Short mmCIF file of C-alpha atoms and ligand atoms in Angstrom, two decimals:
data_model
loop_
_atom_site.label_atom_id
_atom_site.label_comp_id
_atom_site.label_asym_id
_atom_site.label_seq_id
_atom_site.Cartn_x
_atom_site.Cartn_y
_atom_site.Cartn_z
CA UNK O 8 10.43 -9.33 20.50
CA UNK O 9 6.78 -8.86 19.12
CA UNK O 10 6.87 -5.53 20.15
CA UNK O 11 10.25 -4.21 19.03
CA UNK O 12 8.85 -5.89 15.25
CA UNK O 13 5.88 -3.74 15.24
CA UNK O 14 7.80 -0.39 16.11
CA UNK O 15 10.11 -1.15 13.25
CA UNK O 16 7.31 -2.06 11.45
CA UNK O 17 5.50 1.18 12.24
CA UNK O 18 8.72 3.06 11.44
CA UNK O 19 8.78 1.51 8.07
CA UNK O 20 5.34 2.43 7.11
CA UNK O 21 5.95 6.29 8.26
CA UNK O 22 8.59 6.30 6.07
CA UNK O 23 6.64 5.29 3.24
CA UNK O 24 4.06 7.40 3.92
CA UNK O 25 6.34 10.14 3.57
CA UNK O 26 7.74 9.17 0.33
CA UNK O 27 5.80 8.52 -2.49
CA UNK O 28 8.47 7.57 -4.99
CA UNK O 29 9.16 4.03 -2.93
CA UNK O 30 6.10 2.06 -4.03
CA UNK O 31 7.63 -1.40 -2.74
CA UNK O 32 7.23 -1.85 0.65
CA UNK O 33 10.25 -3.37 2.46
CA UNK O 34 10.16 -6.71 4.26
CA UNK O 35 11.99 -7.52 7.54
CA UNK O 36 13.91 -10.77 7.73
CA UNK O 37 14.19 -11.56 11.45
CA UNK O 38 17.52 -12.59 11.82
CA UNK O 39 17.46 -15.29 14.85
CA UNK O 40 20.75 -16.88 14.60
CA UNK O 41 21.81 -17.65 18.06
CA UNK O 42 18.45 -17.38 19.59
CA UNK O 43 16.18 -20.66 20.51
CA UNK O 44 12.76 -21.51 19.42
CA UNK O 45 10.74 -20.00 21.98
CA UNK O 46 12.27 -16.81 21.14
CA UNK O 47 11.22 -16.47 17.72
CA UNK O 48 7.72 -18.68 18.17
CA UNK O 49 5.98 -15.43 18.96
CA UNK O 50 6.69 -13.73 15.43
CA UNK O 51 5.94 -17.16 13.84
CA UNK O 52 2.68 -16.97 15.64
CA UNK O 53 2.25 -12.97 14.86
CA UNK O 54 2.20 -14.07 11.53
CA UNK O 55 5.75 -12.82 10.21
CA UNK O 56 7.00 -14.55 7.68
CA UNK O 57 10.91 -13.62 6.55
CA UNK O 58 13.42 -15.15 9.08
CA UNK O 59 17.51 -15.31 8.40
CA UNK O 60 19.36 -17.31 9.72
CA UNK O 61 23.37 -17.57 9.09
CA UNK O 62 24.45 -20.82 9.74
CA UNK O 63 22.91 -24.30 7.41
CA UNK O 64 23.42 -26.83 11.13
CA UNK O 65 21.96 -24.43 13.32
CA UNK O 66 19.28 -23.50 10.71
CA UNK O 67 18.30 -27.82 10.39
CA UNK O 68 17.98 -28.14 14.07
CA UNK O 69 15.98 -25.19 14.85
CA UNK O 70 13.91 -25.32 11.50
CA UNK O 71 12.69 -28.67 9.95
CA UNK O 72 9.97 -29.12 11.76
CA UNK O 73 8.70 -25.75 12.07
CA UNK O 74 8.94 -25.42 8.42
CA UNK O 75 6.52 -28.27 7.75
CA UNK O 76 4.33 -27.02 10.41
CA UNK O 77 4.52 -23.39 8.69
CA UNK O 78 3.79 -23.67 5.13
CA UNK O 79 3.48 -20.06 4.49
CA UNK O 80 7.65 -19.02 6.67
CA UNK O 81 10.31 -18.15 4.70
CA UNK O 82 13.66 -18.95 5.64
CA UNK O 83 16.71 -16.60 3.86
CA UNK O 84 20.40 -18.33 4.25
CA UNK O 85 22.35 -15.00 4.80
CA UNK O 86 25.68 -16.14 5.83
CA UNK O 87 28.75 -17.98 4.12
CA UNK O 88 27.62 -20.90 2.43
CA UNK O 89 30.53 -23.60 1.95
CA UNK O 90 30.06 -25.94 -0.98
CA UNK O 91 29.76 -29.08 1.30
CA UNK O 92 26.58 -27.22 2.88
CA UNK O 93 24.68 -26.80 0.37
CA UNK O 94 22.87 -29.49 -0.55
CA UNK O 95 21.42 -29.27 3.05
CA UNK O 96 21.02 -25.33 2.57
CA UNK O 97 18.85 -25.91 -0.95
CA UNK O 98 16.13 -28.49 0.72
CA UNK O 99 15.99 -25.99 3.62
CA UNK O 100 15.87 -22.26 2.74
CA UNK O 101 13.83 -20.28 0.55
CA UNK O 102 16.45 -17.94 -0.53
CA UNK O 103 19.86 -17.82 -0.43
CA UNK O 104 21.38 -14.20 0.07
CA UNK O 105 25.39 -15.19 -0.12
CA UNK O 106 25.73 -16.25 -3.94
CA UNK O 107 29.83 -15.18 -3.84
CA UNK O 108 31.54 -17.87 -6.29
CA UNK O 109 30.98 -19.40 -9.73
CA UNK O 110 31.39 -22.68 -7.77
CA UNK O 111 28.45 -21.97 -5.16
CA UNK O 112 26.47 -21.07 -7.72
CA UNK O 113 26.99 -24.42 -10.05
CA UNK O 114 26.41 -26.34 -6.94
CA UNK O 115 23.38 -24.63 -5.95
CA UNK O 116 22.16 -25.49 -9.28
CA UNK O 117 23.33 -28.92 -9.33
CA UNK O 118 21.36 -29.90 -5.82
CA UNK O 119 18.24 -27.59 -6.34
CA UNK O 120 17.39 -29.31 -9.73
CA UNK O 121 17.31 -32.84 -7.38
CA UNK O 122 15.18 -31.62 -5.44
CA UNK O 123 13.04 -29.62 -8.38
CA UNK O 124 13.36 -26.10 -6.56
CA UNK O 125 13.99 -22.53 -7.58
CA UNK O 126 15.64 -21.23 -4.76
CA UNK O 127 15.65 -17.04 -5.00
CA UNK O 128 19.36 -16.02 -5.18
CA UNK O 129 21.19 -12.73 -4.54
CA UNK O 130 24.51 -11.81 -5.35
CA UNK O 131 27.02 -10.84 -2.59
CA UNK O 132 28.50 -7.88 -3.60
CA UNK O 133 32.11 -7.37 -2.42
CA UNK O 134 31.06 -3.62 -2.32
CA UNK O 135 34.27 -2.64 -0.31
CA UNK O 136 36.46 -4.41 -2.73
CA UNK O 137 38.12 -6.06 0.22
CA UNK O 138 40.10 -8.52 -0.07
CA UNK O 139 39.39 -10.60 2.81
CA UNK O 140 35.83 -9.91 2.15
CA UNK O 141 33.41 -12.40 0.35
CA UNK O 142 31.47 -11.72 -2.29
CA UNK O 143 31.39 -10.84 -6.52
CA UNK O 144 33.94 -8.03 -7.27
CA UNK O 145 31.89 -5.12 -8.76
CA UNK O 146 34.13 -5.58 -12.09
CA UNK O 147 32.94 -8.64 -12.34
CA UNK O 148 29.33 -8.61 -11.31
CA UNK O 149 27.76 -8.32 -14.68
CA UNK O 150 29.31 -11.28 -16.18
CA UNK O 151 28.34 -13.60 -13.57
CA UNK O 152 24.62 -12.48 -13.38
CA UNK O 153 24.83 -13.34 -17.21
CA UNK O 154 26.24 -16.78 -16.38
CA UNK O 155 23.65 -17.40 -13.30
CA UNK O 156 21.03 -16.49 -15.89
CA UNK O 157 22.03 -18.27 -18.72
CA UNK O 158 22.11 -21.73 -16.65
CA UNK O 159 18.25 -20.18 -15.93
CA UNK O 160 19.08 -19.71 -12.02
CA UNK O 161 16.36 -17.54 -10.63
CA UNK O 162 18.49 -14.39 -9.47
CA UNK O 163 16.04 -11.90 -8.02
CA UNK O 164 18.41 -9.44 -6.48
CA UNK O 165 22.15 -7.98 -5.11
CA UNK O 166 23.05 -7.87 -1.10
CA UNK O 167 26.04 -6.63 0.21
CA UNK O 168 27.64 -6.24 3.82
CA UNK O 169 29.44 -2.76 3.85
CA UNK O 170 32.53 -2.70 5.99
CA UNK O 171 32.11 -1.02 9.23
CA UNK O 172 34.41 2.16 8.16
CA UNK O 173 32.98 2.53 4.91
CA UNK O 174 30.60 5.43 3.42
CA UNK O 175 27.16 3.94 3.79
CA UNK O 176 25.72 6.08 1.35
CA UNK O 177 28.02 5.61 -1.45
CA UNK O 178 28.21 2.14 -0.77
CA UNK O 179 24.05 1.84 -0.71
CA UNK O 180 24.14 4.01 -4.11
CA UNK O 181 26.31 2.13 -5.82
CA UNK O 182 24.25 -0.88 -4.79
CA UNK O 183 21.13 0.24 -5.81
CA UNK O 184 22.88 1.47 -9.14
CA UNK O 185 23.85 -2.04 -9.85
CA UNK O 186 20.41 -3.31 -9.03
CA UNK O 187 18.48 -0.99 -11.55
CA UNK O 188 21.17 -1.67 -14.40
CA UNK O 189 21.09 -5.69 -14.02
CA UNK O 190 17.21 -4.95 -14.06
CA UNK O 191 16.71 -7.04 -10.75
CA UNK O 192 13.82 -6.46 -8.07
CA UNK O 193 15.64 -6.74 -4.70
CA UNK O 194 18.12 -5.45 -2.62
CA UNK O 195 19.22 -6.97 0.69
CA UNK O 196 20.89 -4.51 2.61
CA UNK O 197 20.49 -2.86 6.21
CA UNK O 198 20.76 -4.37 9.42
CA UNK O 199 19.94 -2.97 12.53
CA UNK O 200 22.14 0.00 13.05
CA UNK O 201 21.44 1.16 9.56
CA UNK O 202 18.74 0.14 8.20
CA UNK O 203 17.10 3.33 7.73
CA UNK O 204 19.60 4.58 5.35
CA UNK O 205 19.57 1.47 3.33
CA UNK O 206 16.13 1.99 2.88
CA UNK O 207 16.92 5.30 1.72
CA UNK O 208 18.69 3.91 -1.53
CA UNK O 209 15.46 1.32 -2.12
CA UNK O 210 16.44 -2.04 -0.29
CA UNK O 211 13.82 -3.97 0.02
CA UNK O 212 15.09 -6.65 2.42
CA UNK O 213 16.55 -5.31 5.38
CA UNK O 214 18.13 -7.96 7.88
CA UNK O 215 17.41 -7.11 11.22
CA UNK O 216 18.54 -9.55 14.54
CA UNK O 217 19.68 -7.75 18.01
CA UNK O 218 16.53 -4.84 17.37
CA UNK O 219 13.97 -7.42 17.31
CA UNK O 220 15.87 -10.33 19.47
CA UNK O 221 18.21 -8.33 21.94
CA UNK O 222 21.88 -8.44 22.33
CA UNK O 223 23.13 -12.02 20.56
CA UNK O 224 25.57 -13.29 23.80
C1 LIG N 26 23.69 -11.19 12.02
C2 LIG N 26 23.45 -10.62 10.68
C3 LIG N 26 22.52 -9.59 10.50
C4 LIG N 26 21.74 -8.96 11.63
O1 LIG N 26 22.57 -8.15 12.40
P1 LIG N 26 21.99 -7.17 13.53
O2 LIG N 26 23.05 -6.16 13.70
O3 LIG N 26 21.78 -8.01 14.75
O4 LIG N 26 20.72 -6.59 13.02
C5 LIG N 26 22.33 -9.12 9.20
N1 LIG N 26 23.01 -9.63 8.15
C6 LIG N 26 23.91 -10.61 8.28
C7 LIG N 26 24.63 -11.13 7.09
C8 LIG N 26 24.16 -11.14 9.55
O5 LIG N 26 25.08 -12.13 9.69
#
């Protein structure tokens, strides 16, 4: 696992080194859902600090004590967050990557003020306009960014999962696009099949699990 980090690590830094117009230098979040402790202790030990995780149960089990053993880990909630989760979700994670309702968002803001925390939010964009798809409807993305920020919520960037048959490309540019006019700093997109093109339109999270971990069974 150690090793298949540093090769996408190195792969990332050749990038950059060709390109001089990126000047942020995108993090990996180790996506270990499904995979036990042991697995991922070797990173933690490495020193990496981003790890994603999808569900807010599994996440508990696997993470409380690490986390207080491991000041300086970040854990990123990057799956569906239901409402009755959350409370749970906001004392564990750093940042929550599936912001895709008006409700989440109020109740995110309800429980993180109890426990006096700022958690860093992105949007879900439903990029594909799918319906079956979670996430903020492009239409109405700029109105709820307003609404997150007016109730101060600290929004620091978009994500978005692109369908499987969609245009990658269009989808990433329309992303980043979005991004620059909302004036936010991240983007989480890119997982491990295509993660260098969604470093191509400037994400600076990528999400990576079964090319650091291995096949999930
Ligand atoms: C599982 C998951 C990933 C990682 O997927 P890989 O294909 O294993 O890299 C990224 N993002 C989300 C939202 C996921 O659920």
């Amino acid at each position: 696992m150690h090793n298949n980090l540093n090769n996408l690590q190195e792969i990332i830094k050749e990038i950059y080194s060709k390109d001089n117009n990126q000047n942020k230098l995108v993090k990996i979040i180790a996506v270990c859902k499904t995979f036990e402790m042991d697995k991922i202790l070797p990173l933690i030990d490495s020193g990496h600090i981003h790890f994603g995780e999808n569900k807010v149960q599994e996440a508990q089990n696997k993470w409380q004590d690490m986390l207080s053993k491991n000041k300086n880990v970040k854990l990123h909630m990057i799956g569906k967050l239901q409402s009755n989760k959350v409370r749970h979700a906001v004392k564990l994670f750093d940042y929550i990557h599936s912001v895709d309702s008006m409700k989440l968002a109020k109740k995110i803001n309800l429980e993180q003020k109890k426990v006096n925390k700022n958690i860093g939010l992105f949007i879900q964009v439903n990029i594909d306009n799918e319906d079956q798809k979670n996430g903020v409807a492009i239409s109405e993305l700029e109105s709820f960014h307003e609404q997150l920020v007016q109730m101060n919520m600290n929004v620091i960037g978009l994500m978005c999962i692109p369908s499987l048959n969609s245009e990658l490309e269009i989808a990433y540019d329309k992303m980043q696009k979005m991004k620059n006019k909302l004036g936010l700093a991240e983007l989480s997109m890119g997982m491990s099949f295509d993660y260098l093109k969604a470093i191509k339109f400037g994400s600076t999270f990528v999400r990576i699990g079964s090319k650091i971990f291995g096949k999930r069974s």
